[in-house]
Coordinates of C-alpha atoms and ligand atoms in Angstrom, one line a residue:
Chain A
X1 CA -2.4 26.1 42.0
X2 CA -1.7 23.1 44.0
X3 CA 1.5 21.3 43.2
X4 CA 0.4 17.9 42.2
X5 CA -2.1 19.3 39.4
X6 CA -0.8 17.4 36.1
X7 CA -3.2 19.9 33.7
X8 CA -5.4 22.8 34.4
X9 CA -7.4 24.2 32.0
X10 CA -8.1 27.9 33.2
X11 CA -11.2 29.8 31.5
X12 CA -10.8 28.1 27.9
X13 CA -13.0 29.5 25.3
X14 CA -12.6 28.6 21.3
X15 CA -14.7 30.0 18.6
X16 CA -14.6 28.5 15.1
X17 CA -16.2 29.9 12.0
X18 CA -19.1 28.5 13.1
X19 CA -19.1 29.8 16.7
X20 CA -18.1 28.9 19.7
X21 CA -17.2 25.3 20.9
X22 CA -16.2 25.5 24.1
X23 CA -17.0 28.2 26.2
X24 CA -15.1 29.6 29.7
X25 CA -14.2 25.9 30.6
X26 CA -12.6 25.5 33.6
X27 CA -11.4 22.2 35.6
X28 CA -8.2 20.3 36.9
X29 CA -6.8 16.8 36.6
X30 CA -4.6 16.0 39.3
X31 CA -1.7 13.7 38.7
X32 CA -2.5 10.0 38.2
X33 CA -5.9 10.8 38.3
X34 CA -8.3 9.4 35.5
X35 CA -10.8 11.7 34.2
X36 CA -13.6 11.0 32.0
X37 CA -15.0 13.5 29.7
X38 CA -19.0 12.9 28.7
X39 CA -21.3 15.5 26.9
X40 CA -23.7 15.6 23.9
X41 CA -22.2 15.2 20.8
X42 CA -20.8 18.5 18.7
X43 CA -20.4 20.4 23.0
X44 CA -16.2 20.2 22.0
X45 CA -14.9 17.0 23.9
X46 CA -12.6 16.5 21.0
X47 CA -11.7 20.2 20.9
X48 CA -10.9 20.6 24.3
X49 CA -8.4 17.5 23.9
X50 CA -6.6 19.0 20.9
X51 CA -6.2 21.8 23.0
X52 CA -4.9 20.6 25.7
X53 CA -2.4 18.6 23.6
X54 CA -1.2 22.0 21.9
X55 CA -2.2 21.1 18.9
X56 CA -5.1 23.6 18.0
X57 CA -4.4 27.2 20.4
X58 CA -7.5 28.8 22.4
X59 CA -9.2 31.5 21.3
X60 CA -9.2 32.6 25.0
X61 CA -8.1 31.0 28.3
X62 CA -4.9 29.0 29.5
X63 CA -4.1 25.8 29.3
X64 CA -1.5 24.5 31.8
X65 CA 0.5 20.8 31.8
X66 CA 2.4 21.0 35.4
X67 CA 2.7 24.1 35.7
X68 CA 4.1 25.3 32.1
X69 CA 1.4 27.2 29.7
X70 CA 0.8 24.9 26.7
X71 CA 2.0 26.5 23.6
X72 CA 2.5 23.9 20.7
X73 CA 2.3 20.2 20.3
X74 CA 3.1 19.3 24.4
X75 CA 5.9 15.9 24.6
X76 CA 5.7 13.2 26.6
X77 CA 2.1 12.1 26.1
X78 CA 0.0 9.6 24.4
X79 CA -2.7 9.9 22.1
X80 CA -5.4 7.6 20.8
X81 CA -7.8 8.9 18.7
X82 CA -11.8 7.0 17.7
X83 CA -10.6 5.8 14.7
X84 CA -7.1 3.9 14.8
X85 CA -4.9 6.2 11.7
X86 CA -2.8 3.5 11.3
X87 CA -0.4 4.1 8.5
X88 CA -1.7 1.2 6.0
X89 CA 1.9 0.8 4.3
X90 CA 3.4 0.0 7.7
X91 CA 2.4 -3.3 9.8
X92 CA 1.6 -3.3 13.3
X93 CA 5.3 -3.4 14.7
X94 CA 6.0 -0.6 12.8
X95 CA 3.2 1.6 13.3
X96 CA 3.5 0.7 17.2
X97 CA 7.3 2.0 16.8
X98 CA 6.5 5.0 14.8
X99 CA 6.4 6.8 18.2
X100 CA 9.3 6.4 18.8
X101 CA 10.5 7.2 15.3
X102 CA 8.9 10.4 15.1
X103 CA 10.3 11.8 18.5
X104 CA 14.1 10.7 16.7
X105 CA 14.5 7.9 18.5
X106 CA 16.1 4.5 17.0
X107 CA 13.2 2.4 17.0
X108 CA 15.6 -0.9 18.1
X109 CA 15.7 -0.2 21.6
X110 CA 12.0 -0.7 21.7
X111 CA 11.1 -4.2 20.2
X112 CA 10.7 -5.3 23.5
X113 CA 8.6 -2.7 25.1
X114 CA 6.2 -2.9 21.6
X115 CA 6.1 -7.2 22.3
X116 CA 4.9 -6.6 25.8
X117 CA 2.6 -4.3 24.8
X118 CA 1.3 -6.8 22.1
X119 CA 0.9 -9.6 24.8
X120 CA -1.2 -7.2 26.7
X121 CA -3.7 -6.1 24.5
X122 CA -4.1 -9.9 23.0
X123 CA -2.6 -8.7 19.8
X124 CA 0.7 -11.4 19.6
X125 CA 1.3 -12.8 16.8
X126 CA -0.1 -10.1 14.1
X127 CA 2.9 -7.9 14.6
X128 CA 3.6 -8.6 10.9
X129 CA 0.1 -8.3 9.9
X130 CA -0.7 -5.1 7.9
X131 CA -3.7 -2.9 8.6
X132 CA -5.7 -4.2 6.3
X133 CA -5.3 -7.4 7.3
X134 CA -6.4 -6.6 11.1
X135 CA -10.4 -6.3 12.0
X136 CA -11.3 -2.6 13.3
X137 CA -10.7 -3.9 17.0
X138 CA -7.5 -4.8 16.6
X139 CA -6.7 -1.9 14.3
X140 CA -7.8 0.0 17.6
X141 CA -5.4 -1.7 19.7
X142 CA -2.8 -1.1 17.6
X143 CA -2.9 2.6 17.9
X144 CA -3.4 2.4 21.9
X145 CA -0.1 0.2 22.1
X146 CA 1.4 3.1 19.8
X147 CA 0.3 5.6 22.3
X148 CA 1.8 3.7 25.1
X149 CA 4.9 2.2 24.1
X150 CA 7.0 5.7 25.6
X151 CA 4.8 5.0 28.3
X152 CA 3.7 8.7 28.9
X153 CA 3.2 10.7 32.1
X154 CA -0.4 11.9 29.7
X155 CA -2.7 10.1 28.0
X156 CA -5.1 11.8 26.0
X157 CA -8.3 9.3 25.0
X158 CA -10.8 10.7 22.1
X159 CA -13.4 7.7 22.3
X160 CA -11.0 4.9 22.2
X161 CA -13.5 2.2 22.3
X162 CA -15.9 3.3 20.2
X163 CA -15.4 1.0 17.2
X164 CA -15.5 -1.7 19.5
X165 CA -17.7 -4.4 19.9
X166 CA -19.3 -3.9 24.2
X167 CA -17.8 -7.5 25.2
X168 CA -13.7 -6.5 24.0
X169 CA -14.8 -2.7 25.0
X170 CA -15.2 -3.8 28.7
X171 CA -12.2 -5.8 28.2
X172 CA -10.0 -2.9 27.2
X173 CA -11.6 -0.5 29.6
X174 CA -10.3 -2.5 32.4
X175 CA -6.6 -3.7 30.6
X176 CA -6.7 0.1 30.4
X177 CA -7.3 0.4 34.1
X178 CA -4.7 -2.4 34.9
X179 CA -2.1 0.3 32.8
X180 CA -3.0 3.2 34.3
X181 CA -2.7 1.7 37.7
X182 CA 0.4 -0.2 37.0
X183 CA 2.2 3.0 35.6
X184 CA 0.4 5.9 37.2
X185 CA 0.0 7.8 34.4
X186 CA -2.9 10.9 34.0
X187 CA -6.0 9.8 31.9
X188 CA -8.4 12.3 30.5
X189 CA -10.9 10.3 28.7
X190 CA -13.7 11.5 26.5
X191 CA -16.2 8.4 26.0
X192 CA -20.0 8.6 25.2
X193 CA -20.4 5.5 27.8
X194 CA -21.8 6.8 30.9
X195 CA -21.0 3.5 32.2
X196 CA -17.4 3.2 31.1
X197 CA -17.5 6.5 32.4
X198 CA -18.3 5.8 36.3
X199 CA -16.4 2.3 35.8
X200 CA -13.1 3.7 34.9
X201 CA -12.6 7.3 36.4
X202 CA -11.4 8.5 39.9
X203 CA -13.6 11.7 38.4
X204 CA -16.5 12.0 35.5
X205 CA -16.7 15.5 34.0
X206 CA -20.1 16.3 32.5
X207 CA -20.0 19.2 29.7
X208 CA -23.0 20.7 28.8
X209 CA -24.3 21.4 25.1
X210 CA -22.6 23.5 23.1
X211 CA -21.0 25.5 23.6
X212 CA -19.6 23.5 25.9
X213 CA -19.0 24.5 29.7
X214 CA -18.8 22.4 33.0
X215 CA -21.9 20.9 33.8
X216 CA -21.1 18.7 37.0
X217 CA -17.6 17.4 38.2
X218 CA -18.7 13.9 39.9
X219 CA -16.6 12.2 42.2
X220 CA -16.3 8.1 41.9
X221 CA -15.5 6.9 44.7
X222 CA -15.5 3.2 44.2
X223 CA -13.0 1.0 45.4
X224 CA -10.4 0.0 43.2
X225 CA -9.7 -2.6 41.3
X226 CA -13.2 -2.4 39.6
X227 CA -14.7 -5.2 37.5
X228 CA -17.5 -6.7 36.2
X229 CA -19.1 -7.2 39.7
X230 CA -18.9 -3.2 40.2
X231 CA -21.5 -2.9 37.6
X232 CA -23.8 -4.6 40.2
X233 CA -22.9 -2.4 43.5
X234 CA -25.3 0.2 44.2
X235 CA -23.1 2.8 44.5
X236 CA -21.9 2.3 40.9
X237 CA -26.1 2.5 40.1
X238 CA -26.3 5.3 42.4
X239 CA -23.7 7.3 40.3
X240 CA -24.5 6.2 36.8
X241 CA -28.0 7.7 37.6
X242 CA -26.4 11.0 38.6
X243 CA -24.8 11.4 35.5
X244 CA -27.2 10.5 33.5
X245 CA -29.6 13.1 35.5
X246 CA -26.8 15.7 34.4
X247 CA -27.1 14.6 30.8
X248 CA -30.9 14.5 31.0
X249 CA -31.1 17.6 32.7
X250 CA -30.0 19.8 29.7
X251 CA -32.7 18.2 27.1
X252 CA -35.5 19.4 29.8
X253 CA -34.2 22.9 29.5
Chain B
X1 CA -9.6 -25.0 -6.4
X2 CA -10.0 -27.0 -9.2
X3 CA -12.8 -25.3 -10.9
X4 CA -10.8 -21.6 -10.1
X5 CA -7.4 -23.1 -11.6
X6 CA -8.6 -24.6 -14.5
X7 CA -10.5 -21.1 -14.7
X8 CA -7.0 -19.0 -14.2
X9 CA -5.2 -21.2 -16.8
X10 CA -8.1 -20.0 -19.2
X11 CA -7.8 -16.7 -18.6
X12 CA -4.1 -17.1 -18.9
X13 CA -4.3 -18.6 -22.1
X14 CA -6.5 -16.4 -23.9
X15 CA -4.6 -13.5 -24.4
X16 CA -2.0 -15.2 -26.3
X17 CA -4.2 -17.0 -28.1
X18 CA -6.3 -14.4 -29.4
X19 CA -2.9 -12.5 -30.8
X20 CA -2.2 -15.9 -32.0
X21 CA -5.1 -16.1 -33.7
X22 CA -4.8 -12.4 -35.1
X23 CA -1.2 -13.1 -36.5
X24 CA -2.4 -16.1 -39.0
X25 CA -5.2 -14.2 -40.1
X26 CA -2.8 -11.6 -40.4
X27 CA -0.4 -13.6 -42.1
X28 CA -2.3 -15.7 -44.6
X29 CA -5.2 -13.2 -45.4
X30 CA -2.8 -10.1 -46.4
X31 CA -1.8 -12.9 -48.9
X32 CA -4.7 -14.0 -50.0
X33 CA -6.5 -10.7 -50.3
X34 CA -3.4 -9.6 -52.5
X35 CA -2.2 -6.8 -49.8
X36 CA 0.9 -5.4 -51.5
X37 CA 4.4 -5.4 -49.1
X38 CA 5.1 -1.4 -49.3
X39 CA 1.4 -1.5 -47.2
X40 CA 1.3 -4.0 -45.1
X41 CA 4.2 -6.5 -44.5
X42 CA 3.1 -10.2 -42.8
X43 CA 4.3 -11.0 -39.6
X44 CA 7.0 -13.2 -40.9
X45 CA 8.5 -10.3 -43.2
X46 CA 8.4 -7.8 -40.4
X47 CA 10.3 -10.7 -37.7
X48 CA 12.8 -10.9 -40.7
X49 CA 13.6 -7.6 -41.2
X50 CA 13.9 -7.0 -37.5
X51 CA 16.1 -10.0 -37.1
X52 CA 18.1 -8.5 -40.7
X53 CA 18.6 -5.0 -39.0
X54 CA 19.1 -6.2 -35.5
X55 CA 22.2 -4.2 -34.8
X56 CA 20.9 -0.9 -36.5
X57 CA 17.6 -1.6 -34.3
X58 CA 19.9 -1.6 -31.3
X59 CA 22.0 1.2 -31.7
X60 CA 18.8 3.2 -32.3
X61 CA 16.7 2.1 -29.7
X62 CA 19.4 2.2 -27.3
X63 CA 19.6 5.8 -28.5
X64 CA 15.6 6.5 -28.1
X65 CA 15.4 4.6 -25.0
X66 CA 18.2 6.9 -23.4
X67 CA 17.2 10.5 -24.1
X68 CA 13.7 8.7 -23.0
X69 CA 15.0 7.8 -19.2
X70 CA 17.1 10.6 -19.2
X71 CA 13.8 12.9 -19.7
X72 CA 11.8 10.6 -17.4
X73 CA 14.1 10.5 -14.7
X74 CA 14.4 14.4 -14.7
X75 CA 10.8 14.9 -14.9
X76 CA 10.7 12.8 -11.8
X77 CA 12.9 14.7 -10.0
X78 CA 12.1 18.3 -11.2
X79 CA 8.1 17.0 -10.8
X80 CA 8.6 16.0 -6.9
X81 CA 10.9 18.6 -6.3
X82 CA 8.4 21.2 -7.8
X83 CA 5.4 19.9 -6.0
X84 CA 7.6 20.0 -2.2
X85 CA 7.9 23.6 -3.6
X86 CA 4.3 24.1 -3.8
X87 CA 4.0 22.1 -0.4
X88 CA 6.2 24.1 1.5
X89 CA 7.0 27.9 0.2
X90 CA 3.4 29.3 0.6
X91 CA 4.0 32.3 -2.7
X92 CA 5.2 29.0 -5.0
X93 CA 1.7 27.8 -5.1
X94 CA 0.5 31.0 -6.3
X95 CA 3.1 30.8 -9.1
X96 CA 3.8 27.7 -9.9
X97 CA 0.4 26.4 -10.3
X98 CA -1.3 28.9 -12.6
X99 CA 2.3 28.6 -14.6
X100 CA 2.6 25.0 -15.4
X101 CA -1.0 24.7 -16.1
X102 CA -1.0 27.6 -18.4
X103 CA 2.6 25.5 -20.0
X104 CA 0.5 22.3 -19.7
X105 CA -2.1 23.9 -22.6
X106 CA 0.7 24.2 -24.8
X107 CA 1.1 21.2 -27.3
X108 CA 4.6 20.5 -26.5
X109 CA 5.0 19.1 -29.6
X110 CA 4.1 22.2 -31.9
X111 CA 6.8 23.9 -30.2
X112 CA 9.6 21.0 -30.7
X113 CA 11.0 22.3 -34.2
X114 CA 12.0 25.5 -31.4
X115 CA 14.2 23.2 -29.3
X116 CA 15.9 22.3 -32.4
X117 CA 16.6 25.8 -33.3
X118 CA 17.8 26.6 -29.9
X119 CA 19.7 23.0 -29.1
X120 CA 20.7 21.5 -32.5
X121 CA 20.6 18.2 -33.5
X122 CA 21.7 16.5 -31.2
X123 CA 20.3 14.1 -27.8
X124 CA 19.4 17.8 -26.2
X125 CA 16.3 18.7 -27.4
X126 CA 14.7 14.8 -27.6
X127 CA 15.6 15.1 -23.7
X128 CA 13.8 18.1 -22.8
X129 CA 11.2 17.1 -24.9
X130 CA 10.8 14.0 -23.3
X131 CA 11.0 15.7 -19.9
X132 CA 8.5 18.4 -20.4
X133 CA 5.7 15.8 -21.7
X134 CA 7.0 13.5 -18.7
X135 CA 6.9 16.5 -16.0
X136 CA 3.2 17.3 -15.8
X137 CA 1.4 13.8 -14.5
X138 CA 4.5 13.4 -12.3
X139 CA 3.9 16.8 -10.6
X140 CA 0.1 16.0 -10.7
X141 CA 0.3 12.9 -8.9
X142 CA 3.1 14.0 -6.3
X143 CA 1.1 16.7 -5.2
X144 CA -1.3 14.8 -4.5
X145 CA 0.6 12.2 -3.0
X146 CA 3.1 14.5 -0.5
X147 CA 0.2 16.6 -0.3
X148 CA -3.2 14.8 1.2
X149 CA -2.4 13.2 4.0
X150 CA -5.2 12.8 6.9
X151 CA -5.1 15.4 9.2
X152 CA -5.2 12.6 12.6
X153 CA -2.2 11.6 11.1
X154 CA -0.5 14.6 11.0
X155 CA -1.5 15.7 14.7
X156 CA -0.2 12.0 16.4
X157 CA 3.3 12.5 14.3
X158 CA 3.8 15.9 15.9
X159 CA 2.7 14.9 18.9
X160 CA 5.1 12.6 19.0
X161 CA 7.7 15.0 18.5
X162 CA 7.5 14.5 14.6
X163 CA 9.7 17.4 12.7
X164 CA 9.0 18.5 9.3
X165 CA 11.6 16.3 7.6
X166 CA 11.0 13.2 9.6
X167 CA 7.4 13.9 8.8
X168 CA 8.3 14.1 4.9
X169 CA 10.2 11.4 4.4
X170 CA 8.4 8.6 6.9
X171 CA 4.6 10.2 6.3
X172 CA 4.3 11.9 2.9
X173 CA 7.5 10.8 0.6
X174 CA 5.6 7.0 1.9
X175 CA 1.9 8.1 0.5
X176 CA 3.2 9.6 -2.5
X177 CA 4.8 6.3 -3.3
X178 CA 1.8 4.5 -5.1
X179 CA 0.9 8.2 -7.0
X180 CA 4.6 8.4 -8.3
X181 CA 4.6 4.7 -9.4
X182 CA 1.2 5.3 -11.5
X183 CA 2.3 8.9 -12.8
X184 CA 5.3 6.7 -14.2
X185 CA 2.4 4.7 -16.1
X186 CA 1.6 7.7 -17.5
X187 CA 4.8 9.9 -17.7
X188 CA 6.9 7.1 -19.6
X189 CA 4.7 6.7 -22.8
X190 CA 4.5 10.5 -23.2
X191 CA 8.4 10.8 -22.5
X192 CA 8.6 8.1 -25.1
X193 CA 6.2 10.3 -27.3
X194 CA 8.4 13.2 -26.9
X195 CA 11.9 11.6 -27.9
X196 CA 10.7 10.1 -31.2
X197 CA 9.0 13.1 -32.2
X198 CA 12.3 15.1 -31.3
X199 CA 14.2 12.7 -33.8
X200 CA 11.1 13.0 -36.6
X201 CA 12.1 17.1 -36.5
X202 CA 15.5 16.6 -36.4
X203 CA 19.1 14.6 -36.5
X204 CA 20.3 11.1 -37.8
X205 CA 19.8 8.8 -34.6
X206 CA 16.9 7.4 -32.7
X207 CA 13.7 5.0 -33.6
X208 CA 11.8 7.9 -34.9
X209 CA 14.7 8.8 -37.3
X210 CA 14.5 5.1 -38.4
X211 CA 11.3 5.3 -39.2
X212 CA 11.4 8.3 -41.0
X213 CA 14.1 6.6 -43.6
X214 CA 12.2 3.8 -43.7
X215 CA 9.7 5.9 -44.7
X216 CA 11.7 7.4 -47.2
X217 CA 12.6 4.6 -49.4
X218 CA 9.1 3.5 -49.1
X219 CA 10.3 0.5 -46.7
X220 CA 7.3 -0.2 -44.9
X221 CA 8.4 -4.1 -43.3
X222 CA 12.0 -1.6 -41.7
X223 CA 8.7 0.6 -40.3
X224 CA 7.0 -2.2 -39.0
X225 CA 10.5 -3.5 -37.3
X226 CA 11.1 -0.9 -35.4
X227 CA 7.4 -0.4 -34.5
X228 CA 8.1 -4.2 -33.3
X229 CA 11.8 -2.7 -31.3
X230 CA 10.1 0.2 -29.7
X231 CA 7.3 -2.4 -28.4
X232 CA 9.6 -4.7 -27.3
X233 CA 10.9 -1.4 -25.5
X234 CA 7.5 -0.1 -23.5
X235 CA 7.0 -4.0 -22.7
X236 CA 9.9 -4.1 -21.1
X237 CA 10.2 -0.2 -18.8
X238 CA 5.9 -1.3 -17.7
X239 CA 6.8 -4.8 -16.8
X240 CA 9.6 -3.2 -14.4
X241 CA 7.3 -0.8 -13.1
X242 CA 5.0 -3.2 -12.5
X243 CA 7.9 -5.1 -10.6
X244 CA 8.7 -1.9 -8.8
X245 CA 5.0 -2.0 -7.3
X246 CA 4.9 -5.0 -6.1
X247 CA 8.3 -4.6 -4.1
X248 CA 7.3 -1.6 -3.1
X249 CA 3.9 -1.7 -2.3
X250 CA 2.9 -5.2 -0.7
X251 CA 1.7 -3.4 2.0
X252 CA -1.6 -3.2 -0.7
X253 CA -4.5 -4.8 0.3
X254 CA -4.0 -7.6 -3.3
X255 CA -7.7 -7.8 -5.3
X256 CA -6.2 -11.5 -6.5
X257 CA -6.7 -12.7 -2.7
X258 CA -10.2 -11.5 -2.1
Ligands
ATP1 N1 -12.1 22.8 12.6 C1 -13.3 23.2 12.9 N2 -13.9 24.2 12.2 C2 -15.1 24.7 12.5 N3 -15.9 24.2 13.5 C3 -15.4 23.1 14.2 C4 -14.1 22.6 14.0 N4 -13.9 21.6 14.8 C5 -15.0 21.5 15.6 N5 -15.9 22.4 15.2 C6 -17.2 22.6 15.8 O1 -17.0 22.7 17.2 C7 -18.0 21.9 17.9 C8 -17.4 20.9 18.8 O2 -16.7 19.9 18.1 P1 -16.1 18.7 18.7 O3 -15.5 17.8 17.7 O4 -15.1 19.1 19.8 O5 -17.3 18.0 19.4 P2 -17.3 16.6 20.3 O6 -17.8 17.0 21.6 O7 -16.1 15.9 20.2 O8 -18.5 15.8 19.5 P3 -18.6 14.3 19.3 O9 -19.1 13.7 20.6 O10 -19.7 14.1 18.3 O11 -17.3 13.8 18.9 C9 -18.9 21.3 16.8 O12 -20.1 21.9 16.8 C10 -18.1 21.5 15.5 O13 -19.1 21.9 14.6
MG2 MG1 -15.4 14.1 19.3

């Protein structure tokens, strides 16, 4: 195992009641590297993530976060999940701080971190609002601030965007970018855009249907920063088409 | 704005109107029909005879309204404590479950004349009784409450390095909040219930021991009276409920803003 590998997951196989999910599922994120996660619905994208976080065990297989064997819920990492679970009797201050509450840290120290984090995702200003006063976008944003105000060395994305609308999707694709590169976490994103897909990550992991195993690991090797103009180059064309072709591929067969 | 105030001050109005309306009608018709006092007493004897036996109403609602908190704040704490039981030590569920519903099928009440065989005369037995009636919607409710809480939300809180007690009391004690404050709704009229039909079976103290006597000497407006006390009494435990709720819970999205 190279050194700078942030999480391997070695041979993973989990069967449910109703069989198996994932099956002998192998790859490696290197650290800082952003890796996005595409598949057919129901092939285990969301399994393998709650496995990786510790918080569901394999049936079979290994699952390793620098070098030490997950066991239980792993620390120091974020989570965002496709719908926000905010905690409706807390505002958004307060459900951005309950990271830090939960881990048994005095929520004080962290005001400012949670205000900078507001200013970046365009959210200043409803720090007092409740959830139900926010629109499902914002909601959204709420919980990624909450996953990044420790500012973790992981960040584990289960369809982030999808609630959003595609104009403040592309937005927070990139602001998400801007973090990532600014703070050189690990990403492991599992999004149903191909396109988000090729736009954000150094590496697009294509999982077949279920049960879910490695289809194609495809390299992205665009220049960096990407935006809106990348969408135009014809590499970017080139290698949307080949994951799509990967997708595709498995309805043919 | 205008049309929607006007319309609020309607609305407003009409409640007390409408009693309004039912006290003359009370008043003036028992009168005129011929009702006879020892059945039905007019609103102005029954405000008289309260105002007469004011300090006797006291003492004995301040009596009924103890034993009735006392039994309402135990079924509280017994209810929640019960239900983290359930939550927590897996074999409780399996026995305290098919137990308190089998208790719950019991009418309480046909088993008070018990309590005062076992516990005398005295506040003990109006306590318990008020507790046990009290007990069941509060466990109900908190189970619920401590009890369904979306999975998501449990899997960020231990990611987060979320133990089981910071989990209870920043996660579930939180949800149960809105439960408890409606099993209170329900828990404090049964409590009520309980204490005055403790003092009916038994002892010299209490509204339902008032009542009784009045019944007695065939003093209906003294029944009527401390019907009017024991209202005054619920009025005034909802409407700080009610008060509780909205400290507590402005975090609700409010139906009078949509
Ligand atoms: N707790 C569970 N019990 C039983 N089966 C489950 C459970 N969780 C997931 N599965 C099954 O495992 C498979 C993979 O589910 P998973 O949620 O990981 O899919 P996914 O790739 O995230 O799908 P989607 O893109 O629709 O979110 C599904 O077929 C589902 O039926
Ligand atoms: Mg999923």
């Amino acid at each position: 195992m190279q050194t700078n590998t942030a999480v391997k997951v070695d041979r993973l196989t989990k069967i449910f009641d109703t069989g198996a999910a994932v099956e002998d599922l192998s790859f490696e994120i290197r650290e800082n590297e952003f890796v996005a996660l595409v598949g057919p619905s129901g092939c285990g994208k969301s399994t393998t993530l709650k496995i990786v976080s510790g918080l569901i065990p394999p049936t079979k297989g290994k699952v390793y976060i620098r070098n030490a064997q997950v066991q239980g819920p792993i620390a120091d990492v974020g989570m965002v999940l496709q719908s926000p679970v905010l905690l409706p009797w807390r505002n958004s201050l307060e459900n951005v701080l309950f990271t830090a509450e939960m881990g048994g840290r005095k929520p004080g120290g962290y005001h400012r971190r949670a205000s900078e984090l507001f200013k970046l995702a365009s959210l200043e200003g409803f720090e007092k609002s409740y959830p139900h006063e926010l629109s499902g976008g914002m909601q959204q944003r709420v919980a990624i601030c909450r996953a990044l105000l420790l500012d973790p060395s992981l960040l584990l994305m289960d369809e982030p965007f999808g609630a959003l609308d595609v104009l403040t999707r592309e937005r927070m694709g990139f602001e998400l970018q801007r973090i990532w590169s600014a703070s050189k976490t690990t990403v492991l994103l599992v999004t149903h855009s191909i396109t988000e897909a090729v736009l954000l990550a150094d590496t697009v992991i294509v999982m077949t249907a279920r049960p879910g195993r490695i289809k194609a690991a495809i390299k992205v090797d665009l220049p960096r920063p990407r935006d809106v103009h990348t969408l135009r180059e014809p590499r970017f064309i080139e290698l949307t088409g080949a994951v799509r072709d990967n997708i595709e591929a498995q309805w043919v067969e | 704005m205008m049309w929607k105030h006007t319309q609020n001050i309607r609305r407003a109005a009409e409640a007390p109107f409408a009693f309004l309306v039912i006290l003359i009608l009370w008043e003036y018709g028992a009168g005129f029909i011929g009702v006879p006092e020892y059945i039905l007493p007019v609103p102005t004897d029954i405000v008289g005879k309260f105002w007469q036996t004011l300090t006797i109403q006291a003492h004995h609602l301040g009596v009924t309204a103890a034993t009735t908190m006392i039994g309402l704040a135990m079924a509280l704490l017994i209810g929640v404590l019960l239900a983290m039981s359930v939550l927590y030590i897996r074999p409780m569920k399996a026995i305290v479950l098919p137990i308190l519903a089998a208790f719950n099928s019991i009418p309480k009440i046909a088993i008070a004349p018990l309590f005062v065989i076992w516990f005398g005369l005295g506040v003990e037995p109006k306590i318990l009784l008020a507790f046990l009636l009290g007990l069941f919607p509060v466990f109900v409710n908190s189970i619920t409450g401590l009890g369904e809480i979306e999975p998501d939300v449990l899997d960020l809180a231990r990611l987060a390095g979320g133990n089981e007690l910071r989990i209870f009391t920043k996660v579930r004690l939180m949800n149960a909040v809105p439960y408890i404050t409606d099993a209170i709704k329900v828990a404090f009229p049964l409590a009520l219930v309980g204490s005055i039909v403790g003092e009916f079976i038994g002892g010299n103290n209490g509204v339902g021991y008032l009542i009784l006597s009045g019944q007695f000497n065939m003093d209906t407006p003294l029944v009527f009276a401390t019907l009017l006390s024991i209202t005054l009494f619920t009025t005034v435990v909802i409407g700080l409920v009610v008060f509780l709720e909205r400290v507590l819970l402005k975090w609700r999205p409010s139906r009078r803003k949509r």
